[in-house]
XYZ file of C-alpha atoms in Angstrom:
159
model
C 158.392 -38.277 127.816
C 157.013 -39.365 124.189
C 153.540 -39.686 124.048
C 152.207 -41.287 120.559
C 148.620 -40.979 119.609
C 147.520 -44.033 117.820
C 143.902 -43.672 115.908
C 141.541 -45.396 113.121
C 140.669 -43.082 110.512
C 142.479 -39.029 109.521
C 140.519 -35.991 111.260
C 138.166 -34.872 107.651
C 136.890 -31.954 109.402
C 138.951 -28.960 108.992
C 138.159 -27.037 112.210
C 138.748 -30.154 113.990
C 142.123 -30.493 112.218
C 142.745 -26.965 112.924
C 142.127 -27.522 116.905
C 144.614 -30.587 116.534
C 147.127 -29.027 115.262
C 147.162 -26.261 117.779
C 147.542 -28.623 120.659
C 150.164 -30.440 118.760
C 152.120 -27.060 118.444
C 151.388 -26.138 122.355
C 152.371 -29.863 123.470
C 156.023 -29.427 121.570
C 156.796 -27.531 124.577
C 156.009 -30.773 127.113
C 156.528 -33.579 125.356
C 157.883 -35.803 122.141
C 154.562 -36.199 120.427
C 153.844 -38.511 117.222
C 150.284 -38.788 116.298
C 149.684 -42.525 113.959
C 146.590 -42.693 111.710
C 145.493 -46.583 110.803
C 143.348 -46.979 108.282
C 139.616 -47.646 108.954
C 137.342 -49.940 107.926
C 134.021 -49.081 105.767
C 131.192 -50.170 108.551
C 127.912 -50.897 106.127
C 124.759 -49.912 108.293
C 122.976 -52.659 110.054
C 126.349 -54.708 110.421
C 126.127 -58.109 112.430
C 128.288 -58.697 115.205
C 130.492 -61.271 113.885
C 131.049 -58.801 110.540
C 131.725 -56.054 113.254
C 134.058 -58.115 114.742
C 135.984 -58.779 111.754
C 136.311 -54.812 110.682
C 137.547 -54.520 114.191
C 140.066 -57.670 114.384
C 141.425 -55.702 109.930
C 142.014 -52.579 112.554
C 143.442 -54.433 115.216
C 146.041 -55.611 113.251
C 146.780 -52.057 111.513
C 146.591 -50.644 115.307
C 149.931 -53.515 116.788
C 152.413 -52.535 114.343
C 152.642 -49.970 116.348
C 152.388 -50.656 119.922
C 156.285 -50.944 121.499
C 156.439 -53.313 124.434
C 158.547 -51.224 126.582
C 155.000 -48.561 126.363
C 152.183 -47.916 128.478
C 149.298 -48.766 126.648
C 146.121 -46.488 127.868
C 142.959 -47.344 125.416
C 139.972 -45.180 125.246
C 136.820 -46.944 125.750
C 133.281 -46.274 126.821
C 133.190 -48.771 129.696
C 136.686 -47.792 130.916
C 137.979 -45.860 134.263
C 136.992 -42.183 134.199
C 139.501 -40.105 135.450
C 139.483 -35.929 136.485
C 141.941 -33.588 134.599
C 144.122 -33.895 138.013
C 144.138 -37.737 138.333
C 145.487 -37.613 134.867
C 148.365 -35.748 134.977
C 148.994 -37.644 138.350
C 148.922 -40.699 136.142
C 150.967 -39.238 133.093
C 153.877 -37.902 135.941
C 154.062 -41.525 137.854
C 154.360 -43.126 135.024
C 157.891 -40.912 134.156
C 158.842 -40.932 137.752
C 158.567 -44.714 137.589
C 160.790 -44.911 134.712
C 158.030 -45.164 131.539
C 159.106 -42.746 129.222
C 156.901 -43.734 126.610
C 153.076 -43.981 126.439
C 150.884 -44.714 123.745
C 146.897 -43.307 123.764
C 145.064 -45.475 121.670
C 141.257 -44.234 119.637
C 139.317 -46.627 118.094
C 137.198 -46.314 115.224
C 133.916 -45.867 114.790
C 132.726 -49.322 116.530
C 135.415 -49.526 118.970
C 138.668 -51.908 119.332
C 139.366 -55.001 118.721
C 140.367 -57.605 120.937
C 143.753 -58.181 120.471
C 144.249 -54.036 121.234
C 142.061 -54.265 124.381
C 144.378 -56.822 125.718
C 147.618 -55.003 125.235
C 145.836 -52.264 127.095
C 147.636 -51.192 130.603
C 144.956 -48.946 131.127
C 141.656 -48.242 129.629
C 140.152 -44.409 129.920
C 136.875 -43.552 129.939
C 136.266 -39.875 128.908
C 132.078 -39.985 129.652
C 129.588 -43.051 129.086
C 128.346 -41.043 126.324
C 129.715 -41.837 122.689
C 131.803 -39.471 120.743
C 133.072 -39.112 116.974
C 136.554 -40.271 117.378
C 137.563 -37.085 115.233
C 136.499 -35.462 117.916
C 137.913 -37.385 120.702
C 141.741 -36.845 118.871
C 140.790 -32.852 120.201
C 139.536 -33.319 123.562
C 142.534 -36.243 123.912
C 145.138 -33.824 122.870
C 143.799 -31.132 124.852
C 143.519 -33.283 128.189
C 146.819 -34.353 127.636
C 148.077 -30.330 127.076
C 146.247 -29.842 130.567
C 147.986 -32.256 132.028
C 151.274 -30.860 131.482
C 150.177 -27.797 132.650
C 148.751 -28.974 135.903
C 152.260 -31.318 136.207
C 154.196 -27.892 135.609
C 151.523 -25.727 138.028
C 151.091 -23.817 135.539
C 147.849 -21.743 134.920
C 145.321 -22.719 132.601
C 141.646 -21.952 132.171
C 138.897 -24.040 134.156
């Protein structure tokens, strides 16, 4: 299976880069894993909708160079389906049973995705209703996706 991690913006954060990388190395054993960073877009405070719009229709674009047709398409987002650990790694091993061999997570930037993404979107994952820094979100991605393999392989791995 090839899983490709698509996000807006590079991790800045050196501890979070850190805990990135060490999933990355752990995942090597499960899976063909390419991790794309798009540019981002300079948000100005107090933005107005339509301007917000526009950053996120420049990141869009950046964001479907990269999205293969022949890919499942899961896109994080607040208001999406919120799955357990378990229901996603039942997810990630239908998918290859079925025949997908390829699926492509995709993180937004700091105001979300634009429209054109959330439309190519198979499925869109909701990790909490709360809002997190999508530096941040790379991590617990990456790890949830680790912990899927490991539940897929019954494998042990801490609760």
């Amino acid at each position: 299976m090839k899983i490709t991690l698509i996000t807006v913006g590079k991790i800045k954060e050196r501890y979070l880069r850190d805990a990135a990388a060490e999933y990355v190395k752990r995942l090597g054993k499960y899976c063909k894993l390419e991790i794309i960073e798009t540019a981002d877009e300079k948000t100005p405070d107090h933005v107005s909708e339509t301007m917000e719009e526009a950053i996120r229709a420049k990141e869009a674009e950046r964001i479907l160079k990269y999205i293969r047709e022949d890919a499942f398409v899961i896109t994080l987002e607040i208001q999406g389906k919120q799955l357990s650990s378990e229901e996603l790694a039942e997810k990630i091993e239908t998918l290859g049973v079925q025949g997908k061999s390829h699926i492509i997570f995709i993180i937004g930037g700091s105001i979300g995705l634009g429209r054109d993404v959330l439309a190519k979107s198979d499925l869109a994952l909701s990790f909490s209703r709360m809002t997190f820094p999508h530096q941040l979100m790379r991590v617990i991605l990456l790890e949830q996706i680790y912990r899927s393999y490991r539940i897929i392989q019954k494998e042990p791995y801490h609760k």
